GROMACS .gro file of C-alpha atoms in nm:
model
  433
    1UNK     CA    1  -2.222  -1.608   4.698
    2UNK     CA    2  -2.300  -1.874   4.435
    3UNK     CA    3  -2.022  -2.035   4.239
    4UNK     CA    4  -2.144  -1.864   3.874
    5UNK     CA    5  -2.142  -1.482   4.087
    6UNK     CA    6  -1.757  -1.586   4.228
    7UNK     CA    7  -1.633  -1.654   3.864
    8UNK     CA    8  -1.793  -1.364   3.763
    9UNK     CA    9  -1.587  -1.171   4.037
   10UNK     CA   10  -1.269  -1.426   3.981
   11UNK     CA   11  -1.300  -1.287   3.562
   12UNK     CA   12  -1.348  -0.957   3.635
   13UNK     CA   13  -1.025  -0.925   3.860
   14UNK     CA   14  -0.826  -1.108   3.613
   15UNK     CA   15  -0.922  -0.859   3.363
   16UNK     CA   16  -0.879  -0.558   3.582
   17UNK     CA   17  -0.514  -0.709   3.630
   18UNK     CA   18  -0.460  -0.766   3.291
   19UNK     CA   19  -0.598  -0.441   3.216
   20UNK     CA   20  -0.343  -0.251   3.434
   21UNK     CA   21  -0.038  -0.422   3.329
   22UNK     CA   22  -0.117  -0.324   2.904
   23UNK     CA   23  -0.187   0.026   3.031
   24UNK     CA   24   0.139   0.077   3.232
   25UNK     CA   25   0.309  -0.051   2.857
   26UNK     CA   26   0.095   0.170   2.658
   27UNK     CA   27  -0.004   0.467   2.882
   28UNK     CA   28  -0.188   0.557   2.509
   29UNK     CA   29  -0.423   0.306   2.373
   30UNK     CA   30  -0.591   0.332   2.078
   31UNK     CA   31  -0.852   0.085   1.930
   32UNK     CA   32  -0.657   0.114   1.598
   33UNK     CA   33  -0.305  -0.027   1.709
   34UNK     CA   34  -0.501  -0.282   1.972
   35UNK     CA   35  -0.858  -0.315   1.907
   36UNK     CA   36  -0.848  -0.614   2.159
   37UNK     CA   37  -0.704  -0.454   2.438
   38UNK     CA   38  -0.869  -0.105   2.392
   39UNK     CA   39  -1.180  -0.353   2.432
   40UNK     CA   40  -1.081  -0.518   2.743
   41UNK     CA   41  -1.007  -0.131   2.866
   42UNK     CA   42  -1.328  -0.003   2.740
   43UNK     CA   43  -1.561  -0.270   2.917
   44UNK     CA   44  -1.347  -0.237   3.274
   45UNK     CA   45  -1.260   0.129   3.255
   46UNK     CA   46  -1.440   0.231   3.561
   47UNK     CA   47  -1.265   0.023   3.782
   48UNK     CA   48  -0.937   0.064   3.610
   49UNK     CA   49  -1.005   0.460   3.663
   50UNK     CA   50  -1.055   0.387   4.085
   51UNK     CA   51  -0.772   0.157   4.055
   52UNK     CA   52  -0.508   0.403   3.893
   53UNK     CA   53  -0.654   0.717   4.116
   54UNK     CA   54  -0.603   0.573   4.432
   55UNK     CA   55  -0.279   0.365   4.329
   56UNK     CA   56  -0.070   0.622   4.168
   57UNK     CA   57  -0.302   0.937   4.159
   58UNK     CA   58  -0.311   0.928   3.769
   59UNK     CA   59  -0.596   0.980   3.555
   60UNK     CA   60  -0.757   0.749   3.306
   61UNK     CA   61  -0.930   0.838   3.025
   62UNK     CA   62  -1.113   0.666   2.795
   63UNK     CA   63  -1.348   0.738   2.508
   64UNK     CA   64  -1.484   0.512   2.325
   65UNK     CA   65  -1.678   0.659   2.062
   66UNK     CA   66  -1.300   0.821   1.958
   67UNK     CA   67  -1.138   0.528   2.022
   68UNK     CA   68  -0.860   0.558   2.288
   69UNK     CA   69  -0.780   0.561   2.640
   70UNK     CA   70  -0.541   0.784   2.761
   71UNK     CA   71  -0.338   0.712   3.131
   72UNK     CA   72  -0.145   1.034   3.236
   73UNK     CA   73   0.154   0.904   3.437
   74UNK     CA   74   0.335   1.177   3.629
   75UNK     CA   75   0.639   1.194   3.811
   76UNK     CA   76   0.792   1.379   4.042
   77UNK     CA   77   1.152   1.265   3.949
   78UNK     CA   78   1.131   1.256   3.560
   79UNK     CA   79   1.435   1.073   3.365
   80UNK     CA   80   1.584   1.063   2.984
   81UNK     CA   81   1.527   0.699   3.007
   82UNK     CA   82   1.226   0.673   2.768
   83UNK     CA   83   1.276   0.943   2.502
   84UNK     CA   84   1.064   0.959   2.198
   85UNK     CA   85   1.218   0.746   1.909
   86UNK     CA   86   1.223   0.778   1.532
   87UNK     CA   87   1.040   0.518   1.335
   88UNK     CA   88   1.345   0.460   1.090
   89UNK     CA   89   1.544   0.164   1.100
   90UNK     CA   90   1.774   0.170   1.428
   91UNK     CA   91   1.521   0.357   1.670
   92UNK     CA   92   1.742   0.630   1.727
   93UNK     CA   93   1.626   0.879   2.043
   94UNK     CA   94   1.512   1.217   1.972
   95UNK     CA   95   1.760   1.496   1.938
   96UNK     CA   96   1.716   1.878   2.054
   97UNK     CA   97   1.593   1.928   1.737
   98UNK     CA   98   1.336   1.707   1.631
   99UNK     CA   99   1.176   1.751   2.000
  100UNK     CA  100   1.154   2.137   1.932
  101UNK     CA  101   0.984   2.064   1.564
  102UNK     CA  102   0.771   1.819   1.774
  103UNK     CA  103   0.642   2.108   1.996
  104UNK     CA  104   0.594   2.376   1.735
  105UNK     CA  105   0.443   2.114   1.516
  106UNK     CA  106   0.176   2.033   1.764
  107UNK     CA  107   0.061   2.351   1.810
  108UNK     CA  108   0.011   2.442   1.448
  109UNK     CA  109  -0.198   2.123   1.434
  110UNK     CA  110  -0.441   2.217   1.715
  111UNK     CA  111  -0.656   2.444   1.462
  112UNK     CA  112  -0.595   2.202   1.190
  113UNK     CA  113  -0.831   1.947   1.136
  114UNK     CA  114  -0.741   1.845   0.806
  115UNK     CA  115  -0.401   1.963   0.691
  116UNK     CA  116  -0.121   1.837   0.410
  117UNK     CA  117   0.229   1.808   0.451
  118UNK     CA  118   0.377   2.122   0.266
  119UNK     CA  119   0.081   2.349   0.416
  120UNK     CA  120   0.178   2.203   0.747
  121UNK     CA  121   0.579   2.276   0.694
  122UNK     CA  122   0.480   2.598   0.596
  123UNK     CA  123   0.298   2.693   0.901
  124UNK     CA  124   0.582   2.536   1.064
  125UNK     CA  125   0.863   2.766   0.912
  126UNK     CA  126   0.654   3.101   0.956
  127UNK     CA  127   0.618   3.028   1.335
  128UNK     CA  128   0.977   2.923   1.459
  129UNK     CA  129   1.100   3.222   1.204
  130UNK     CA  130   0.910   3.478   1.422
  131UNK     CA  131   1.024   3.336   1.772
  132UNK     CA  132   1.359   3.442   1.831
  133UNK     CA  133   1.443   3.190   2.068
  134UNK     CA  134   1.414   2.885   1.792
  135UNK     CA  135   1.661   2.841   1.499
  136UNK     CA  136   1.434   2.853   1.191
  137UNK     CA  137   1.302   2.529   0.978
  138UNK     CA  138   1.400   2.507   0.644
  139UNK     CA  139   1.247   2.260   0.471
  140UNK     CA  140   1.523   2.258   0.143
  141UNK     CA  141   1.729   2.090   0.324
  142UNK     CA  142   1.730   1.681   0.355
  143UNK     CA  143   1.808   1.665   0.751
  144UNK     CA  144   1.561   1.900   0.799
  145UNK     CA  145   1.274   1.733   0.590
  146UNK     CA  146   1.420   1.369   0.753
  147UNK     CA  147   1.395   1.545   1.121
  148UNK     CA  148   1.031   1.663   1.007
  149UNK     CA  149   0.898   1.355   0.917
  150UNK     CA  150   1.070   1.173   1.212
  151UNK     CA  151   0.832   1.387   1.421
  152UNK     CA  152   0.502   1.334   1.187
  153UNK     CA  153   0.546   0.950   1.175
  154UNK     CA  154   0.586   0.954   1.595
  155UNK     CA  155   0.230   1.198   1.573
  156UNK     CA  156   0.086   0.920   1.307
  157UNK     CA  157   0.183   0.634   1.568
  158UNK     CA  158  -0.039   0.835   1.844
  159UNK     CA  159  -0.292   0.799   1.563
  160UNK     CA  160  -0.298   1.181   1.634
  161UNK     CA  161  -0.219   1.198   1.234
  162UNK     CA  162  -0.383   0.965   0.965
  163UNK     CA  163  -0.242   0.997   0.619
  164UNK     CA  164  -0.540   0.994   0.405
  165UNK     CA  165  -0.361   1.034   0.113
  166UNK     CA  166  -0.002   0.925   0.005
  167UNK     CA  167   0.244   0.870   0.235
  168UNK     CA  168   0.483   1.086   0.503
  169UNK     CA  169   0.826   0.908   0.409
  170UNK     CA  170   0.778   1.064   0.054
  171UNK     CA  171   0.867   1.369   0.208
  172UNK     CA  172   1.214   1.308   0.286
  173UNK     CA  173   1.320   1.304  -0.113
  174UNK     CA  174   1.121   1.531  -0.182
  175UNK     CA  175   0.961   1.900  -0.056
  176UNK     CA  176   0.691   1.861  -0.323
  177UNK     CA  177   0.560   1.516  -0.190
  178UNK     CA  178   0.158   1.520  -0.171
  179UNK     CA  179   0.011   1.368   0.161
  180UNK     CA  180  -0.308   1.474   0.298
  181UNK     CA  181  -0.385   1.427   0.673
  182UNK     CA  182  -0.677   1.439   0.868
  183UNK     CA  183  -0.591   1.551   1.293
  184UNK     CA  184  -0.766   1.478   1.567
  185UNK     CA  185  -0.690   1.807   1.758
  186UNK     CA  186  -0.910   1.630   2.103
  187UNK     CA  187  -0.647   1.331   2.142
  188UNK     CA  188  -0.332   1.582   2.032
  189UNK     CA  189  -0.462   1.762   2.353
  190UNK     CA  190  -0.421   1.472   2.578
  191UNK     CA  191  -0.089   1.359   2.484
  192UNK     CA  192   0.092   1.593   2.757
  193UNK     CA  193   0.112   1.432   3.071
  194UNK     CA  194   0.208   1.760   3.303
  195UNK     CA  195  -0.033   1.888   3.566
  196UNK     CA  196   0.102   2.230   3.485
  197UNK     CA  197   0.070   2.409   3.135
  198UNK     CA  198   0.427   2.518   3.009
  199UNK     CA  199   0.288   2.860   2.954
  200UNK     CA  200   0.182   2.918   3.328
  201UNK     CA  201   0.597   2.903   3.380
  202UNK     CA  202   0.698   3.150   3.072
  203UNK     CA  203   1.024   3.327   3.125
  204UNK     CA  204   1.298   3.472   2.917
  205UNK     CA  205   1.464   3.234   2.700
  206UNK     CA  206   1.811   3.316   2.765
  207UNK     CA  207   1.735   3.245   3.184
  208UNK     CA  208   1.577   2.883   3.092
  209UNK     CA  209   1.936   2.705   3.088
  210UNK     CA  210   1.984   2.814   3.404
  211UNK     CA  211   1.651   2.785   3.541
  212UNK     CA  212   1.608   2.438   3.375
  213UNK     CA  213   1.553   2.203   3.687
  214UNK     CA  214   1.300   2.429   3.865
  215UNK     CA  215   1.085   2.484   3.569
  216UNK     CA  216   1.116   2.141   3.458
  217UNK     CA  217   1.001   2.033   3.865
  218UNK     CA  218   0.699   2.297   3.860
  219UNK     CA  219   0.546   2.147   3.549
  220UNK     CA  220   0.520   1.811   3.771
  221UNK     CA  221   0.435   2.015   4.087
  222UNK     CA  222   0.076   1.872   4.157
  223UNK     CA  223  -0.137   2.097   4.392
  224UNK     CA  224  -0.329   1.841   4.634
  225UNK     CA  225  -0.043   1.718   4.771
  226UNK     CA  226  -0.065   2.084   4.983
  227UNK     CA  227   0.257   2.284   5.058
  228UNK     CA  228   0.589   2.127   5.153
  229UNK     CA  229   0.629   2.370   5.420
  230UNK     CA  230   0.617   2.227   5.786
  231UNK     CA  231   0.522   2.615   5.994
  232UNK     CA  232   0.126   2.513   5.980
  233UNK     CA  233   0.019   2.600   6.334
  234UNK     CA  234  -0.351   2.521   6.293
  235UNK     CA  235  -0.477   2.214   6.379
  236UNK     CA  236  -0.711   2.189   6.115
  237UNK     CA  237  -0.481   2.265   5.858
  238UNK     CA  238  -0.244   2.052   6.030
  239UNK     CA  239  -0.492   1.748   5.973
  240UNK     CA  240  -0.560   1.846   5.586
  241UNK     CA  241  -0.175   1.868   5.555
  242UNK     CA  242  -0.143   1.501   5.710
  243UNK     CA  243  -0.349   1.342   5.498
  244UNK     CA  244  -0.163   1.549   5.172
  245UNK     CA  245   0.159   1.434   5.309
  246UNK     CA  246   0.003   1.034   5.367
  247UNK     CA  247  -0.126   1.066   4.999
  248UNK     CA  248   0.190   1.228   4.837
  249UNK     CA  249   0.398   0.909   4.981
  250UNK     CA  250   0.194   0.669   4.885
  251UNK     CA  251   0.134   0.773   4.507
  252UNK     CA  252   0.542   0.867   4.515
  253UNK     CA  253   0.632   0.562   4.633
  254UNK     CA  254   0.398   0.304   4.410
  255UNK     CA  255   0.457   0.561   4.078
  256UNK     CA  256   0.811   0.431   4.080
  257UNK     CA  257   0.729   0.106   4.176
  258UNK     CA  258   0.475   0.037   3.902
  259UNK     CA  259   0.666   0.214   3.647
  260UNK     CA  260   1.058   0.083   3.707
  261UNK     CA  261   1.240  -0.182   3.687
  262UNK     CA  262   1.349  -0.217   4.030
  263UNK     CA  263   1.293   0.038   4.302
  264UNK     CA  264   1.590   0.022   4.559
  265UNK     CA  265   1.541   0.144   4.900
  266UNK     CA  266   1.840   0.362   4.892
  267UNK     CA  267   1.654   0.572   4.615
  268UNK     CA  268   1.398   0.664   4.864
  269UNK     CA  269   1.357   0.965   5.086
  270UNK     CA  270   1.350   0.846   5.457
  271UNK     CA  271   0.964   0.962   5.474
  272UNK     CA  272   0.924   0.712   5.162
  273UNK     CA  273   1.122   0.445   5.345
  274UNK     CA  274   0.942   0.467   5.620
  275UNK     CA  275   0.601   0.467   5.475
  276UNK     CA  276   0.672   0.204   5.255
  277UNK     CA  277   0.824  -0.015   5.554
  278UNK     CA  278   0.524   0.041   5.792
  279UNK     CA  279   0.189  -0.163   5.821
  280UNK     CA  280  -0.023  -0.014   5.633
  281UNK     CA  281   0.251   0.097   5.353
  282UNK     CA  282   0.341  -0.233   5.292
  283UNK     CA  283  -0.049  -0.372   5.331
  284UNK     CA  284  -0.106  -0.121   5.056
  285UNK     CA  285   0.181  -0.195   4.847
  286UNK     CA  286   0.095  -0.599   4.845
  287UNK     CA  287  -0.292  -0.504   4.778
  288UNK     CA  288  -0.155  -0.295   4.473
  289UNK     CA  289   0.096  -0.560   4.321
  290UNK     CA  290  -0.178  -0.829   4.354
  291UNK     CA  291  -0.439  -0.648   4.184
  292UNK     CA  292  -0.275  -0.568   3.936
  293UNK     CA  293  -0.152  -0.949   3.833
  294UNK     CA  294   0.218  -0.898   3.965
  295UNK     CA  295   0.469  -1.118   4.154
  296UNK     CA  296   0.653  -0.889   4.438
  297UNK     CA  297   1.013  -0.934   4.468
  298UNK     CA  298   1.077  -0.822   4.815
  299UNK     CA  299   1.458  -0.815   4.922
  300UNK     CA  300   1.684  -0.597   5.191
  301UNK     CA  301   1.814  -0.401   4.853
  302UNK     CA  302   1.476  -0.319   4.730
  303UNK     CA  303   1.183  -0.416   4.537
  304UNK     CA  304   1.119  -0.553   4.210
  305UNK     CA  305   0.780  -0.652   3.998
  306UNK     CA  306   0.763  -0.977   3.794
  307UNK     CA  307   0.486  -1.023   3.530
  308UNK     CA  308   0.464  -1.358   3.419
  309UNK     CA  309   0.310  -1.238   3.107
  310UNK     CA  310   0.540  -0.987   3.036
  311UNK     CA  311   0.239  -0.753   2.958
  312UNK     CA  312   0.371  -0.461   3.133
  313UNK     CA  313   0.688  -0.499   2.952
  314UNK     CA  314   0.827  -0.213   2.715
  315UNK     CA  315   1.142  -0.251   2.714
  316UNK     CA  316   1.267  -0.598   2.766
  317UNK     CA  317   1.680  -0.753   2.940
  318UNK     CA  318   1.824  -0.878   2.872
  319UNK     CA  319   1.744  -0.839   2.500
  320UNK     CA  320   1.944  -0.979   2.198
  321UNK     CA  321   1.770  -0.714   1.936
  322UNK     CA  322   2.056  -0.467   1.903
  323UNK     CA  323   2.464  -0.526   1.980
  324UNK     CA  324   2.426  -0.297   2.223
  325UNK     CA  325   2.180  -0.500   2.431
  326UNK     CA  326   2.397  -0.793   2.412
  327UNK     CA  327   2.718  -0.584   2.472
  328UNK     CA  328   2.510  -0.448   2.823
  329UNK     CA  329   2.465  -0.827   2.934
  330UNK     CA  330   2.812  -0.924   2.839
  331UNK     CA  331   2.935  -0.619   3.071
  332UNK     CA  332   2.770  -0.769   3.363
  333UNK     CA  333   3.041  -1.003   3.447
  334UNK     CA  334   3.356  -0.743   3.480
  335UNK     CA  335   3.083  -0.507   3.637
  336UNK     CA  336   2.988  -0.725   3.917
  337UNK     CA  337   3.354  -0.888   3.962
  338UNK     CA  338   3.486  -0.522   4.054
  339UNK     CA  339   3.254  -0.386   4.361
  340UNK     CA  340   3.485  -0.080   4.325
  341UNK     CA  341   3.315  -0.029   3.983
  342UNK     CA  342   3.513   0.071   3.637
  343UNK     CA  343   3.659   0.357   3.531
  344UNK     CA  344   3.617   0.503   3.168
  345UNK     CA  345   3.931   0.331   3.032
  346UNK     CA  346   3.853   0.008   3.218
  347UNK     CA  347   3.532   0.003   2.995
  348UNK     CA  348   3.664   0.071   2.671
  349UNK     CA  349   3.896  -0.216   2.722
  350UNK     CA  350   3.604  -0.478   2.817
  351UNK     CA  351   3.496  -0.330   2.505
  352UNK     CA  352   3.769  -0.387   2.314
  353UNK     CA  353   3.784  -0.784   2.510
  354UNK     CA  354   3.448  -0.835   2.350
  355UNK     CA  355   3.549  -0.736   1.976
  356UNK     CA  356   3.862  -0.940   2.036
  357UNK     CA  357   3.662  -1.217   2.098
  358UNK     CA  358   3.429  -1.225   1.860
  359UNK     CA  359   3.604  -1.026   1.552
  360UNK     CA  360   3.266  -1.105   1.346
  361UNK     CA  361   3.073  -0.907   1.551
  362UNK     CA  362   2.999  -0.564   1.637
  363UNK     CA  363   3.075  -0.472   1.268
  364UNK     CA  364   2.919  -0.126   1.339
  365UNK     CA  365   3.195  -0.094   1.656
  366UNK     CA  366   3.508  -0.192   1.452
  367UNK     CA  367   3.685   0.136   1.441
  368UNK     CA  368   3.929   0.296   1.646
  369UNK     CA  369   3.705   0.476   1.926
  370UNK     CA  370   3.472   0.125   1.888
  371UNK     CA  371   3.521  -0.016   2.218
  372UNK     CA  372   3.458   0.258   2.354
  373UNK     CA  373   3.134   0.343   2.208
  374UNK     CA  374   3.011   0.023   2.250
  375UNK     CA  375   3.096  -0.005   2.640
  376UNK     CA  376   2.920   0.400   2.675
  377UNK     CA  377   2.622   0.231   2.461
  378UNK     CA  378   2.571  -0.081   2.691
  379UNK     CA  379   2.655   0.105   3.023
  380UNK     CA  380   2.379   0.359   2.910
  381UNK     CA  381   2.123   0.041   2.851
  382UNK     CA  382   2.264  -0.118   3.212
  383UNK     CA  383   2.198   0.296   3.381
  384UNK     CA  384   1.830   0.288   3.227
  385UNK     CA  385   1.719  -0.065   3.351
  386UNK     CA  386   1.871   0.028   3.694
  387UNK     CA  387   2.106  -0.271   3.694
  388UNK     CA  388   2.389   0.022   3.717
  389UNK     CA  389   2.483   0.346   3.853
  390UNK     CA  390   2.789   0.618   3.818
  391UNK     CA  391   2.958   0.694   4.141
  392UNK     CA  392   3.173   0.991   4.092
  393UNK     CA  393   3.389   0.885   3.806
  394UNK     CA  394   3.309   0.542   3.783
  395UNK     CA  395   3.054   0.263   3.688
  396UNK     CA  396   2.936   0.028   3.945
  397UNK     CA  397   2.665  -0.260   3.927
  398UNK     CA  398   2.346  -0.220   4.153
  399UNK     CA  399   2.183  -0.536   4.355
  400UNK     CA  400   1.983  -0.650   4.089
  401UNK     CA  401   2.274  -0.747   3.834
  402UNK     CA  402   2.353  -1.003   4.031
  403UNK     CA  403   2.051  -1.178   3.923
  404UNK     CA  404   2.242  -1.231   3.546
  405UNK     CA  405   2.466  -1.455   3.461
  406UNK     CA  406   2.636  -1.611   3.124
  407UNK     CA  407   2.574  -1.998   3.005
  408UNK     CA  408   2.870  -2.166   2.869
  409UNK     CA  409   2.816  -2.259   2.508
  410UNK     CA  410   2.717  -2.648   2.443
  411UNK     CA  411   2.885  -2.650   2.131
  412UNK     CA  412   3.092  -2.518   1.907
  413UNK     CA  413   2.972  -2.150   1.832
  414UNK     CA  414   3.069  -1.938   1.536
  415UNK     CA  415   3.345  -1.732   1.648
  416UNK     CA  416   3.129  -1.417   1.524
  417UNK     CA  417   2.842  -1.515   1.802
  418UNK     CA  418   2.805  -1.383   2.134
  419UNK     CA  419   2.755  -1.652   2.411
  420UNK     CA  420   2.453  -1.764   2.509
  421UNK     CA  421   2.247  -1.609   2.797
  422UNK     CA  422   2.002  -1.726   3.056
  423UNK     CA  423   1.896  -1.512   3.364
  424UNK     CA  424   1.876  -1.616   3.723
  425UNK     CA  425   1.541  -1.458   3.815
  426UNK     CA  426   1.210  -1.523   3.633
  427UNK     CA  427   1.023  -1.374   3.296
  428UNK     CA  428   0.984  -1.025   3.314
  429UNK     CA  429   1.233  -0.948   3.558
  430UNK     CA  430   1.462  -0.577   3.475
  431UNK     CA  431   1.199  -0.499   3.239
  432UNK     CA  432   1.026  -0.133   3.253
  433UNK     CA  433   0.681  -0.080   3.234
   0.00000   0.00000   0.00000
């Protein structure tokens, strides 16, 4: 091969890489949020598509003429970790209710090319008022409108909804606000991620609470995986069944790999353990990482991904954007000093250790039940990145908190700033993609 046909190949591999890692980040790319990116995706998409299909068994789609690709990540064990946030200052998670406005929303937009606000909220209260199972939406009231436009600005970021014509937040003040949208109903249809249609799984609302788990596992329930069941007696079918089961572990086991911060072995099933520990799991596994333009992290507790560009990261740790994020780093120490874990109260008072330290801090945590809201905030921060984990009635730290630790200041701080931080491992480490 010459030497201008290997850089060729030597560019095209670095851009399949890079390619991979901004998709895992932003599983929904659109040309207007990232024209450069949706370009790099555009030009490589075919061998991004083979690359995600035989990887993780998730499809890629990309149009360019509308001017997004869409990846459709599924998983078999789906988490709260990464819940749809309002735009407003704070980035507060979705409640109950602005998820269920989300839904019913949607829907009224799929035969809605071009809409406006108050026709849209209209549409909105007539259909949750005739389904018993939803409280109704009325629009006269400020939380309500502030819930409803929490849900149209997360639509306007899929660039599902364009304002044409004034702007949502006006809403909020006001029920007479003018804003004209246009929808594009094609992209609102590729936004869910579930092999199986919520409808196919209808049942009586007052049995979903107690049916929650099942239904929520048969909208992930892929079919060519092949039954679970293990009473084939044909050989044929035994074969086909083989090869389902071979191509189940491998997409289960590099799913959580390429899209978690760390995957420990104890979270695996002993099938997954052992595929991922035999030849040609791990042959697989190392082929993956280094196509895609990670460093693998391989230790007896598990594995972990490092991208020295950080492209894959969406949420970044340790993180000094919110007191919370600081608060989960700061937590680390008494966490990893106590292998036994902490209880509740035990919390609550490192809480209270870190207020007590730096009195000019946390102003948003200086109340009586402070400390401990600040502790539940940061363990909840240390539970998502995996660098924690409740046993029974406690909080303990997981392998890969050990890689943290705390500078000492080289100076004299403030009294109202944290300490400094560094971590032990390298860029990109504990991040999620």
């Amino acid at each position: 091969m010459s030497t201008l046909a290997n850089q060729l190949a030597s560019a095209e591999r670095e851009e399949v890489a890079r390619a991979i890692r901004l998709l895992l980040a932003r599983p929904l790319l659109t040309e207007a949020a990232d024209p450069t990116g949706f370009d790099l995706v555009r030009r490589r998409r075919d061998p991004l598509a083979r690359w995600f299909d035989y990887t993780c068994g998730w499809n890629l789609v990309v149009e360019p003429r509308r001017g997004y690709a869409r990846l459709t990540k599924v998983r078999t064990d789906p988490d709260g970790s990464r819940p749809a946030r309002r735009a407003r200052s704070g980035r507060a998670p979705f409640d109950r209710r602005r998820y269920v406005l989300l839904c019913v929303t949607a829907a009224e937009l799929l035969s809605m090319p071009m809409t406006t606000i108050g026709m849209l909220a209209d549409r909105v209260v007539q259909a949750m008022a005739t389904d018993r199972a939803l409280a109704g939406f009325d629009p006269v009231h400020r939380p309500e409108r502030m819930a409803f436009v929490d849900v149209l600005k997360l639509l306007e970021s899929y660039d599902v909804l364009r304002a044409v014509d004034g702007m949502t937040e006006t809403y909020v003040d006001s029920a007479q606000a003018k804003v004209l949208y246009r929808v594009d109903t094609t992209l609102l249809m590729r936004l869910p991620a579930a092999p199986v249609g919520a409808s196919r799984l209808a049942v009586p609302p007052e049995e979903v609470p107690a049916r929650f788990e099942d239904l929520l596992a048969g909208l992930v329930r892929e079919r060519r995986y092949g039954s679970t069941s293990a009473d084939d007696t044909h050989a044929e079918t035994a074969a086909t069944t083989d090869a389902q089961r071979n191509l189940r572990l491998r997409h289960s086991v590099l799913r959580r790999l390429f899209d978690d911060p760390v995957l420990y072995r104890t979270d695996l099933a002993d099938d997954e353990l052992a595929y991922v520990t035999s030849l040609t799991g791990r042959q697989i596994l190392r082929r993956s990482v280094e196509q895609a333009g990670f460093l693998l992290e391989e230790r007896a507790e598990g594995f972990l991904l490092v991208d020295p560009d950080a492209i894959a990261t969406d949420v970044r740790f340790p993180d000094d954007t919110s007191t919370a994020r600081v608060a989960a780093l700061l937590l680390l120490a008494p966490l990893c000093a106590t292998p036994a874990g902490l209880l509740p109260e035990q919390l609550a008072e490192a809480g209270a250790e870190l207020l007590r330290r730096f009195p000019g801090w946390a102003k948003a945590y200086q109340s009586e039940e402070g400390p401990a809201r600040l502790a539940d905030d940061a363990v909840r921060i240390l539970l998502d990145v995996g660098l924690a984990a409740r046993a029974r009635d406690r909080v303990v730290a997981r392998p890969a908190a050990y890689r943290y630790r705390l500078t000492e200041t080289t100076g004299p701080a403030p009294k109202n700033d944290p300490p400094a931080v560094t971590t032990a491992g390298s860029a990109g480490e504990g991040d999620k993609q």
